[in-house]
PDB file of C-alpha atoms in Angstrom:
ATOM      1  CA  UNK A1376       0.028   0.108  -0.235  1.00  0.00           C
ATOM      2  CA  UNK A1377       1.557   3.295  -1.043  1.00  0.00           C
ATOM      3  CA  UNK A1378       2.563   5.558   2.171  1.00  0.00           C
ATOM      4  CA  UNK A1379      -0.137   8.634   2.384  1.00  0.00           C
ATOM      5  CA  UNK A1380       1.937  12.096   2.767  1.00  0.00           C
ATOM      6  CA  UNK A1381       1.331  12.889   6.391  1.00  0.00           C
ATOM      7  CA  UNK A1382       0.125  16.491   7.570  1.00  0.00           C
ATOM      8  CA  UNK A1383       1.338  15.724  11.141  1.00  0.00           C
ATOM      9  CA  UNK A1384       3.707  18.384  11.097  1.00  0.00           C
ATOM     10  CA  UNK A1385       2.810  21.119   8.905  1.00  0.00           C
ATOM     11  CA  UNK A1386       1.349  24.322   9.897  1.00  0.00           C
ATOM     12  CA  UNK A1387      -2.239  23.974   9.668  1.00  0.00           C
ATOM     13  CA  UNK A1388      -2.774  27.792   8.710  1.00  0.00           C
ATOM     14  CA  UNK A1389       0.055  27.484   6.145  1.00  0.00           C
ATOM     15  CA  UNK A1390      -1.505  24.236   4.373  1.00  0.00           C
ATOM     16  CA  UNK A1391      -4.845  26.122   4.402  1.00  0.00           C
ATOM     17  CA  UNK A1392      -3.276  29.064   2.466  1.00  0.00           C
ATOM     18  CA  UNK A1393      -1.758  26.718  -0.056  1.00  0.00           C
ATOM     19  CA  UNK A1394      -4.807  24.860  -0.525  1.00  0.00           C
ATOM     20  CA  UNK A1395      -6.832  28.209  -1.371  1.00  0.00           C
ATOM     21  CA  UNK A1396      -3.736  29.100  -3.864  1.00  0.00           C
ATOM     22  CA  UNK A1397      -4.046  25.711  -5.698  1.00  0.00           C
ATOM     23  CA  UNK A1398      -7.370  25.904  -5.768  1.00  0.00           C
ATOM     24  CA  UNK A1399      -7.445  29.309  -7.364  1.00  0.00           C
ATOM     25  CA  UNK A1400      -4.582  28.118 -10.066  1.00  0.00           C
ATOM     26  CA  UNK A1401      -7.068  25.348 -11.070  1.00  0.00           C
ATOM     27  CA  UNK A1402     -10.357  27.733 -10.860  1.00  0.00           C
ATOM     28  CA  UNK A1403      -8.278  30.754 -12.409  1.00  0.00           C
ATOM     29  CA  UNK A1404     -11.076  32.781 -10.586  1.00  0.00           C
ATOM     30  CA  UNK A1405     -13.325  32.207  -8.073  1.00  0.00           C
ATOM     31  CA  UNK A1406     -15.170  33.523  -4.956  1.00  0.00           C
ATOM     32  CA  UNK A1407     -15.187  33.446  -1.294  1.00  0.00           C
ATOM     33  CA  UNK A1408     -18.337  31.000  -0.962  1.00  0.00           C
ATOM     34  CA  UNK A1409     -17.082  28.534  -3.862  1.00  0.00           C
ATOM     35  CA  UNK A1410     -13.758  28.298  -2.148  1.00  0.00           C
ATOM     36  CA  UNK A1411     -15.148  27.747   1.789  1.00  0.00           C
ATOM     37  CA  UNK A1412     -17.720  24.939   0.299  1.00  0.00           C
ATOM     38  CA  UNK A1413     -14.972  23.289  -2.232  1.00  0.00           C
ATOM     39  CA  UNK A1414     -12.404  23.230   0.892  1.00  0.00           C
ATOM     40  CA  UNK A1415     -14.854  23.107   3.783  1.00  0.00           C
ATOM     41  CA  UNK A1416     -13.424  25.831   5.443  1.00  0.00           C
ATOM     42  CA  UNK A1417     -15.371  29.073   7.134  1.00  0.00           C
ATOM     43  CA  UNK A1418     -16.175  31.964   4.877  1.00  0.00           C
ATOM     44  CA  UNK A1419     -14.534  33.924   7.641  1.00  0.00           C
ATOM     45  CA  UNK A1420     -11.360  31.835   7.469  1.00  0.00           C
ATOM     46  CA  UNK A1421     -11.328  32.135   3.608  1.00  0.00           C
ATOM     47  CA  UNK A1422     -11.825  35.673   3.882  1.00  0.00           C
ATOM     48  CA  UNK A1423      -8.612  36.391   6.047  1.00  0.00           C
ATOM     49  CA  UNK A1424      -6.533  33.946   4.060  1.00  0.00           C
ATOM     50  CA  UNK A1425      -7.423  35.895   0.639  1.00  0.00           C
ATOM     51  CA  UNK A1426      -6.999  39.256   2.751  1.00  0.00           C
ATOM     52  CA  UNK A1427      -3.626  38.465   3.564  1.00  0.00           C
ATOM     53  CA  UNK A1428      -2.511  37.038   0.262  1.00  0.00           C
ATOM     54  CA  UNK A1429      -3.999  40.134  -1.681  1.00  0.00           C
ATOM     55  CA  UNK A1430      -1.901  42.225   1.067  1.00  0.00           C
ATOM     56  CA  UNK A1431       1.082  40.460   0.108  1.00  0.00           C
ATOM     57  CA  UNK A1432       0.636  40.778  -3.923  1.00  0.00           C
ATOM     58  CA  UNK A1433      -0.046  37.038  -4.358  1.00  0.00           C
ATOM     59  CA  UNK A1434      -3.820  37.507  -5.110  1.00  0.00           C
ATOM     60  CA  UNK A1435      -5.408  39.906  -6.885  1.00  0.00           C
ATOM     61  CA  UNK A1436      -9.251  40.578  -5.990  1.00  0.00           C
ATOM     62  CA  UNK A1437     -11.733  41.604  -9.142  1.00  0.00           C
ATOM     63  CA  UNK A1438     -14.782  42.182  -8.454  1.00  0.00           C
ATOM     64  CA  UNK A1439     -16.191  39.483  -5.835  1.00  0.00           C
ATOM     65  CA  UNK A1440     -13.862  37.163  -7.088  1.00  0.00           C
ATOM     66  CA  UNK A1441     -10.026  36.343  -6.675  1.00  0.00           C
ATOM     67  CA  UNK A1442      -7.206  35.125  -8.982  1.00  0.00           C
ATOM     68  CA  UNK A1443      -3.430  34.308  -8.090  1.00  0.00           C
ATOM     69  CA  UNK A1444      -1.261  37.148  -9.082  1.00  0.00           C
ATOM     70  CA  UNK A1445       1.643  37.501 -11.590  1.00  0.00           C
ATOM     71  CA  UNK A1446       4.024  37.246  -8.927  1.00  0.00           C
ATOM     72  CA  UNK A1447       3.714  33.686  -8.954  1.00  0.00           C
ATOM     73  CA  UNK A1448       5.093  33.677 -12.763  1.00  0.00           C
ATOM     74  CA  UNK A1449       8.134  35.765 -11.655  1.00  0.00           C
ATOM     75  CA  UNK A1450       8.812  33.169  -8.550  1.00  0.00           C
ATOM     76  CA  UNK A1451       9.023  30.402 -10.914  1.00  0.00           C
ATOM     77  CA  UNK A1452      11.046  32.019 -13.749  1.00  0.00           C
ATOM     78  CA  UNK A1453      13.829  33.091 -10.886  1.00  0.00           C
ATOM     79  CA  UNK A1454      14.050  29.439  -9.707  1.00  0.00           C
ATOM     80  CA  UNK A1455      14.483  27.959 -13.250  1.00  0.00           C
ATOM     81  CA  UNK A1456      16.638  30.682 -14.393  1.00  0.00           C
ATOM     82  CA  UNK A1457      19.016  30.756 -11.304  1.00  0.00           C
ATOM     83  CA  UNK A1458      20.052  27.454 -12.337  1.00  0.00           C
ATOM     84  CA  UNK A1459      22.752  27.827 -15.004  1.00  0.00           C
ATOM     85  CA  UNK A1460      22.492  24.356 -15.904  1.00  0.00           C
ATOM     86  CA  UNK A1461      18.910  24.321 -16.902  1.00  0.00           C
ATOM     87  CA  UNK A1462      19.381  27.392 -19.007  1.00  0.00           C
ATOM     88  CA  UNK A1463      20.807  25.617 -21.806  1.00  0.00           C
ATOM     89  CA  UNK A1464      17.827  23.071 -21.698  1.00  0.00           C
ATOM     90  CA  UNK A1465      15.543  25.402 -23.164  1.00  0.00           C
ATOM     91  CA  UNK A1466      17.031  25.566 -26.245  1.00  0.00           C
ATOM     92  CA  UNK A1467      17.449  21.875 -26.740  1.00  0.00           C
ATOM     93  CA  UNK A1468      13.744  21.387 -25.919  1.00  0.00           C
ATOM     94  CA  UNK A1469      13.001  24.079 -29.000  1.00  0.00           C
ATOM     95  CA  UNK A1470      15.535  22.163 -31.076  1.00  0.00           C
ATOM     96  CA  UNK A1471      13.657  18.843 -30.240  1.00  0.00           C
ATOM     97  CA  UNK A1472      10.285  20.212 -30.980  1.00  0.00           C
ATOM     98  CA  UNK A1473      11.293  21.666 -34.206  1.00  0.00           C
ATOM     99  CA  UNK A1474      13.325  18.573 -35.551  1.00  0.00           C
ATOM    100  CA  UNK A1475      10.491  16.244 -35.038  1.00  0.00           C
ATOM    101  CA  UNK A1476       8.105  18.477 -35.400  1.00  0.00           C
ATOM    102  CA  UNK A1477       6.068  16.654 -32.100  1.00  0.00           C
ATOM    103  CA  UNK A1478       6.059  17.992 -28.296  1.00  0.00           C
ATOM    104  CA  UNK A1479       9.464  17.663 -26.808  1.00  0.00           C
ATOM    105  CA  UNK A1480       9.903  18.363 -22.832  1.00  0.00           C
ATOM    106  CA  UNK A1481      12.614  18.348 -19.932  1.00  0.00           C
ATOM    107  CA  UNK A1482      11.663  17.529 -16.898  1.00  0.00           C
ATOM    108  CA  UNK A1483      13.131  16.983 -13.199  1.00  0.00           C
ATOM    109  CA  UNK A1484      12.455  14.962 -10.409  1.00  0.00           C
ATOM    110  CA  UNK A1485      11.413  16.605  -6.786  1.00  0.00           C
ATOM    111  CA  UNK A1486       9.832  15.119  -3.773  1.00  0.00           C
ATOM    112  CA  UNK A1487       9.164  11.861  -5.891  1.00  0.00           C
ATOM    113  CA  UNK A1488       7.542  13.413  -8.912  1.00  0.00           C
ATOM    114  CA  UNK A1489       8.019  14.939 -11.981  1.00  0.00           C
ATOM    115  CA  UNK A1490       7.903  18.530 -12.707  1.00  0.00           C
ATOM    116  CA  UNK A1491       8.150  19.992 -15.937  1.00  0.00           C
ATOM    117  CA  UNK A1492      10.726  22.892 -16.548  1.00  0.00           C
ATOM    118  CA  UNK A1493      10.347  23.507 -20.482  1.00  0.00           C
ATOM    119  CA  UNK A1494       7.995  22.306 -23.085  1.00  0.00           C
ATOM    120  CA  UNK A1495       7.821  22.798 -26.993  1.00  0.00           C
ATOM    121  CA  UNK A1496       5.440  22.106 -29.604  1.00  0.00           C
ATOM    122  CA  UNK A1497       6.510  21.346 -32.937  1.00  0.00           C
ATOM    123  CA  UNK A1498       4.045  21.957 -35.986  1.00  0.00           C
ATOM    124  CA  UNK A1499       2.401  18.573 -35.618  1.00  0.00           C
ATOM    125  CA  UNK A1500       2.301  18.520 -32.030  1.00  0.00           C
ATOM    126  CA  UNK A1501      -1.014  17.423 -30.108  1.00  0.00           C
ATOM    127  CA  UNK A1502      -2.305  19.514 -27.687  1.00  0.00           C
ATOM    128  CA  UNK A1503      -2.251  17.900 -23.871  1.00  0.00           C
ATOM    129  CA  UNK A1504      -2.176  19.252 -20.564  1.00  0.00           C
ATOM    130  CA  UNK A1505       1.378  18.797 -19.795  1.00  0.00           C
ATOM    131  CA  UNK A1506       1.954  22.545 -19.311  1.00  0.00           C
ATOM    132  CA  UNK A1507       5.141  23.906 -17.329  1.00  0.00           C
ATOM    133  CA  UNK A1508       5.453  23.371 -13.892  1.00  0.00           C
ATOM    134  CA  UNK A1509       2.883  20.400 -13.587  1.00  0.00           C
ATOM    135  CA  UNK A1510       3.909  17.503 -11.671  1.00  0.00           C
ATOM    136  CA  UNK A1511       3.511  13.794 -12.839  1.00  0.00           C
ATOM    137  CA  UNK A1512       4.030  10.899 -11.620  1.00  0.00           C
ATOM    138  CA  UNK A1513       7.374   9.464 -12.941  1.00  0.00           C
ATOM    139  CA  UNK A1514       6.362   5.633 -13.354  1.00  0.00           C
ATOM    140  CA  UNK A1515       4.009   6.426 -16.078  1.00  0.00           C
ATOM    141  CA  UNK A1516       6.042   8.610 -18.634  1.00  0.00           C
ATOM    142  CA  UNK A1517       9.074   8.068 -20.470  1.00  0.00           C
ATOM    143  CA  UNK A1518      11.413  10.868 -19.019  1.00  0.00           C
ATOM    144  CA  UNK A1519      10.095   9.951 -15.268  1.00  0.00           C
ATOM    145  CA  UNK A1520      11.113   6.231 -15.863  1.00  0.00           C
ATOM    146  CA  UNK A1521      14.360   7.450 -17.521  1.00  0.00           C
ATOM    147  CA  UNK A1522      14.957   9.589 -14.138  1.00  0.00           C
ATOM    148  CA  UNK A1523      13.919   6.705 -12.087  1.00  0.00           C
ATOM    149  CA  UNK A1524      16.617   4.447 -13.930  1.00  0.00           C
ATOM    150  CA  UNK A1525      19.016   6.389 -12.580  1.00  0.00           C
ATOM    151  CA  UNK A1526      18.421   7.169  -9.176  1.00  0.00           C
ATOM    152  CA  UNK A1527      19.558   4.858  -6.373  1.00  0.00           C
ATOM    153  CA  UNK A1528      17.343   2.026  -5.848  1.00  0.00           C
ATOM    154  CA  UNK A1529      16.719   2.842  -2.226  1.00  0.00           C
ATOM    155  CA  UNK A1530      15.049   6.274  -3.757  1.00  0.00           C
ATOM    156  CA  UNK A1531      13.372   4.178  -5.947  1.00  0.00           C
ATOM    157  CA  UNK A1532      11.576   2.422  -3.395  1.00  0.00           C
ATOM    158  CA  UNK A1533      10.436   5.681  -1.107  1.00  0.00           C
ATOM    159  CA  UNK A1534       9.180   7.174  -4.245  1.00  0.00           C
ATOM    160  CA  UNK A1535       6.944   3.942  -4.760  1.00  0.00           C
ATOM    161  CA  UNK A1536       6.148   3.954  -1.040  1.00  0.00           C
ATOM    162  CA  UNK A1537       4.866   7.572  -1.299  1.00  0.00           C
ATOM    163  CA  UNK A1538       3.317   7.828  -4.194  1.00  0.00           C
ATOM    164  CA  UNK A1539       2.518   4.055  -5.219  1.00  0.00           C
ATOM    165  CA  UNK A1540       2.166   3.077  -8.620  1.00  0.00           C
ATOM    166  CA  UNK A1541      -1.490   4.364  -9.613  1.00  0.00           C
ATOM    167  CA  UNK A1542      -2.907   3.592 -13.037  1.00  0.00           C
ATOM    168  CA  UNK A1543      -2.878   6.878 -14.860  1.00  0.00           C
ATOM    169  CA  UNK A1544      -4.076   4.930 -18.175  1.00  0.00           C
ATOM    170  CA  UNK A1545      -5.115   0.764 -18.762  1.00  0.00           C
ATOM    171  CA  UNK A1546      -1.292   0.440 -20.332  1.00  0.00           C
ATOM    172  CA  UNK A1547       0.279   2.096 -17.105  1.00  0.00           C
ATOM    173  CA  UNK A1548       2.876  -0.222 -15.352  1.00  0.00           C
ATOM    174  CA  UNK A1549       1.525  -0.917 -11.611  1.00  0.00           C
ATOM    175  CA  UNK A1550       3.588  -4.129 -10.340  1.00  0.00           C
ATOM    176  CA  UNK A1551       6.592  -2.520  -8.188  1.00  0.00           C
ATOM    177  CA  UNK A1552       8.887  -6.189  -9.932  1.00  0.00           C
ATOM    178  CA  UNK A1553       7.642  -5.308 -13.394  1.00  0.00           C
ATOM    179  CA  UNK A1554       8.801  -1.391 -12.899  1.00  0.00           C
ATOM    180  CA  UNK A1555      11.832  -2.307 -11.569  1.00  0.00           C
ATOM    181  CA  UNK A1556      12.714  -5.013 -13.941  1.00  0.00           C
ATOM    182  CA  UNK A1557      12.016  -2.409 -16.940  1.00  0.00           C
ATOM    183  CA  UNK A1558      13.877   0.260 -15.037  1.00  0.00           C
ATOM    184  CA  UNK A1559      16.685  -2.502 -15.415  1.00  0.00           C
ATOM    185  CA  UNK A1560      16.718  -2.559 -19.039  1.00  0.00           C
ATOM    186  CA  UNK A1561      16.320   1.120 -19.245  1.00  0.00           C
ATOM    187  CA  UNK A1562      19.738   1.666 -17.687  1.00  0.00           C
ATOM    188  CA  UNK A1563      21.304  -0.694 -20.116  1.00  0.00           C
ATOM    189  CA  UNK A1564      19.453   0.731 -23.190  1.00  0.00           C
ATOM    190  CA  UNK A1565      20.022   4.358 -22.196  1.00  0.00           C
ATOM    191  CA  UNK A1566      16.499   5.450 -23.302  1.00  0.00           C
ATOM    192  CA  UNK A1567      13.016   4.813 -21.779  1.00  0.00           C
ATOM    193  CA  UNK A1568       9.532   4.248 -23.954  1.00  0.00           C
ATOM    194  CA  UNK A1569       6.029   4.985 -22.903  1.00  0.00           C
ATOM    195  CA  UNK A1570       3.754   3.328 -25.000  1.00  0.00           C
ATOM    196  CA  UNK A1571       0.204   5.134 -23.699  1.00  0.00           C
ATOM    197  CA  UNK A1572       0.910   4.594 -20.534  1.00  0.00           C
ATOM    198  CA  UNK A1573       0.262   8.427 -19.250  1.00  0.00           C
ATOM    199  CA  UNK A1574      -2.107   9.798 -22.241  1.00  0.00           C
ATOM    200  CA  UNK A1575      -4.056   6.970 -24.310  1.00  0.00           C
ATOM    201  CA  UNK A1576      -2.784   7.049 -28.024  1.00  0.00           C
ATOM    202  CA  UNK A1577       0.206   8.789 -26.906  1.00  0.00           C
ATOM    203  CA  UNK A1578       3.668   7.384 -27.286  1.00  0.00           C
ATOM    204  CA  UNK A1579       7.315   9.291 -25.942  1.00  0.00           C
ATOM    205  CA  UNK A1580      10.968   8.262 -26.110  1.00  0.00           C
ATOM    206  CA  UNK A1581      13.186   9.547 -22.958  1.00  0.00           C
ATOM    207  CA  UNK A1582      16.297   9.683 -22.186  1.00  0.00           C
ATOM    208  CA  UNK A1583      18.594  10.843 -18.927  1.00  0.00           C
ATOM    209  CA  UNK A1584      20.430  14.139 -18.818  1.00  0.00           C
ATOM    210  CA  UNK A1585      23.702  12.971 -15.638  1.00  0.00           C
ATOM    211  CA  UNK A1586      25.727  15.638 -14.532  1.00  0.00           C
ATOM    212  CA  UNK A1587      29.421  14.860 -14.497  1.00  0.00           C
ATOM    213  CA  UNK A1588      29.180  13.172 -11.287  1.00  0.00           C
ATOM    214  CA  UNK A1589      26.679  10.553 -12.427  1.00  0.00           C
ATOM    215  CA  UNK A1590      23.840  11.667 -10.970  1.00  0.00           C
ATOM    216  CA  UNK A1591      20.569  12.431 -13.345  1.00  0.00           C
ATOM    217  CA  UNK A1592      19.761  16.113 -13.771  1.00  0.00           C
ATOM    218  CA  UNK A1593      16.639  15.185 -15.604  1.00  0.00           C
ATOM    219  CA  UNK A1594      15.166  13.859 -18.576  1.00  0.00           C
ATOM    220  CA  UNK A1595      14.518  15.055 -21.901  1.00  0.00           C
ATOM    221  CA  UNK A1596      11.513  13.672 -23.857  1.00  0.00           C
ATOM    222  CA  UNK A1597       9.699  13.543 -27.067  1.00  0.00           C
ATOM    223  CA  UNK A1598       6.049  12.490 -27.658  1.00  0.00           C
ATOM    224  CA  UNK A1599       3.480  12.206 -30.308  1.00  0.00           C
ATOM    225  CA  UNK A1600       0.181  10.200 -31.605  1.00  0.00           C
ATOM    226  CA  UNK A1601       0.857   6.198 -31.146  1.00  0.00           C
ATOM    227  CA  UNK A1602       0.096   6.215 -35.190  1.00  0.00           C
ATOM    228  CA  UNK A1603       3.188   8.266 -35.760  1.00  0.00           C
ATOM    229  CA  UNK A1604       5.483   7.286 -32.943  1.00  0.00           C
ATOM    230  CA  UNK A1605       5.828   3.592 -33.934  1.00  0.00           C
ATOM    231  CA  UNK A1606       8.275   0.812 -35.735  1.00  0.00           C
ATOM    232  CA  UNK A1607      11.525   2.021 -36.555  1.00  0.00           C
ATOM    233  CA  UNK A1608      11.417   5.620 -36.346  1.00  0.00           C
ATOM    234  CA  UNK A1609       9.872   5.517 -32.745  1.00  0.00           C
ATOM    235  CA  UNK A1610      12.296   2.664 -31.264  1.00  0.00           C
ATOM    236  CA  UNK A1611      15.619   3.321 -33.209  1.00  0.00           C
ATOM    237  CA  UNK A1612      15.515   6.674 -34.909  1.00  0.00           C
ATOM    238  CA  UNK A1613      13.967   9.330 -32.237  1.00  0.00           C
ATOM    239  CA  UNK A1614      16.015   7.138 -29.088  1.00  0.00           C
ATOM    240  CA  UNK A1615      19.493   7.010 -31.175  1.00  0.00           C
ATOM    241  CA  UNK A1616      18.770  11.109 -31.650  1.00  0.00           C
ATOM    242  CA  UNK A1617      17.966  11.960 -28.218  1.00  0.00           C
ATOM    243  CA  UNK A1618      21.478   9.806 -26.906  1.00  0.00           C
ATOM    244  CA  UNK A1619      23.361  11.868 -29.226  1.00  0.00           C
ATOM    245  CA  UNK A1620      22.168  15.026 -27.868  1.00  0.00           C
ATOM    246  CA  UNK A1621      21.729  13.795 -24.203  1.00  0.00           C
ATOM    247  CA  UNK A1622      25.930  12.685 -24.457  1.00  0.00           C
ATOM    248  CA  UNK A1623      26.685  16.281 -26.218  1.00  0.00           C
ATOM    249  CA  UNK A1624      24.839  17.948 -23.267  1.00  0.00           C
ATOM    250  CA  UNK A1625      26.567  16.112 -20.942  1.00  0.00           C
ATOM    251  CA  UNK A1626      30.060  16.676 -22.369  1.00  0.00           C
ATOM    252  CA  UNK A1627      29.275  20.604 -22.668  1.00  0.00           C
ATOM    253  CA  UNK A1628      28.332  20.196 -18.998  1.00  0.00           C
ATOM    254  CA  UNK A1629      31.763  18.280 -17.976  1.00  0.00           C
ATOM    255  CA  UNK A1630      33.732  20.716 -20.126  1.00  0.00           C
ATOM    256  CA  UNK A1631      32.701  23.926 -20.159  1.00  0.00           C
ATOM    257  CA  UNK A1632      34.083  26.573 -22.404  1.00  0.00           C
TER     258      UNK A1632
END
């Protein structure tokens, strides 16, 4: 059974504030009554939190409704851009999307989940909800499995214990031993495949990018409709290109100009 993340050590007021902000992010704009109903809170509690967040410029009031401010955009970009090694991945993600004319992304692992840092779309890319900043389960994506395959096994077990292996689609690997076997294969061959495991009718190829010490920085992937990403193109051409690109990036990281 997965271990449910505990809230025992959390400060309740902070937990409530973040629950309100996450709800605002999902709904884009909503009012006190709707927030109170959704989160099962007193309207006075919601109002007090919103007033504080507004005073700190994290929330904007428009009539009787509230939304998150653009301050979050600044914070997110500063976090990402203040890490020099991540800056070069934006250019490579753009080039991947252009080269394959599909969707390309770069993700990192944080607290046991994957986070999209960069995502670019080529001319034939399909629209999905995997926007920058979105958190995903690692076991159901090509990039996520590429990362898992290069983490210490004890860390992989910790992630599984915390988040479990939920079935995102009917093709998702939900058995621990089956996943560990696949991770071993990924480590040997250098790339990971997602065959409709995160979104039906969508396939993907992912490869890890490692730092000079051998640790995994993140992973790049290319994804597209299963009727286009198939056969030799899916199983050899895309992986070969991604592996070559990852090798180039790793050399640049090891021997910066």
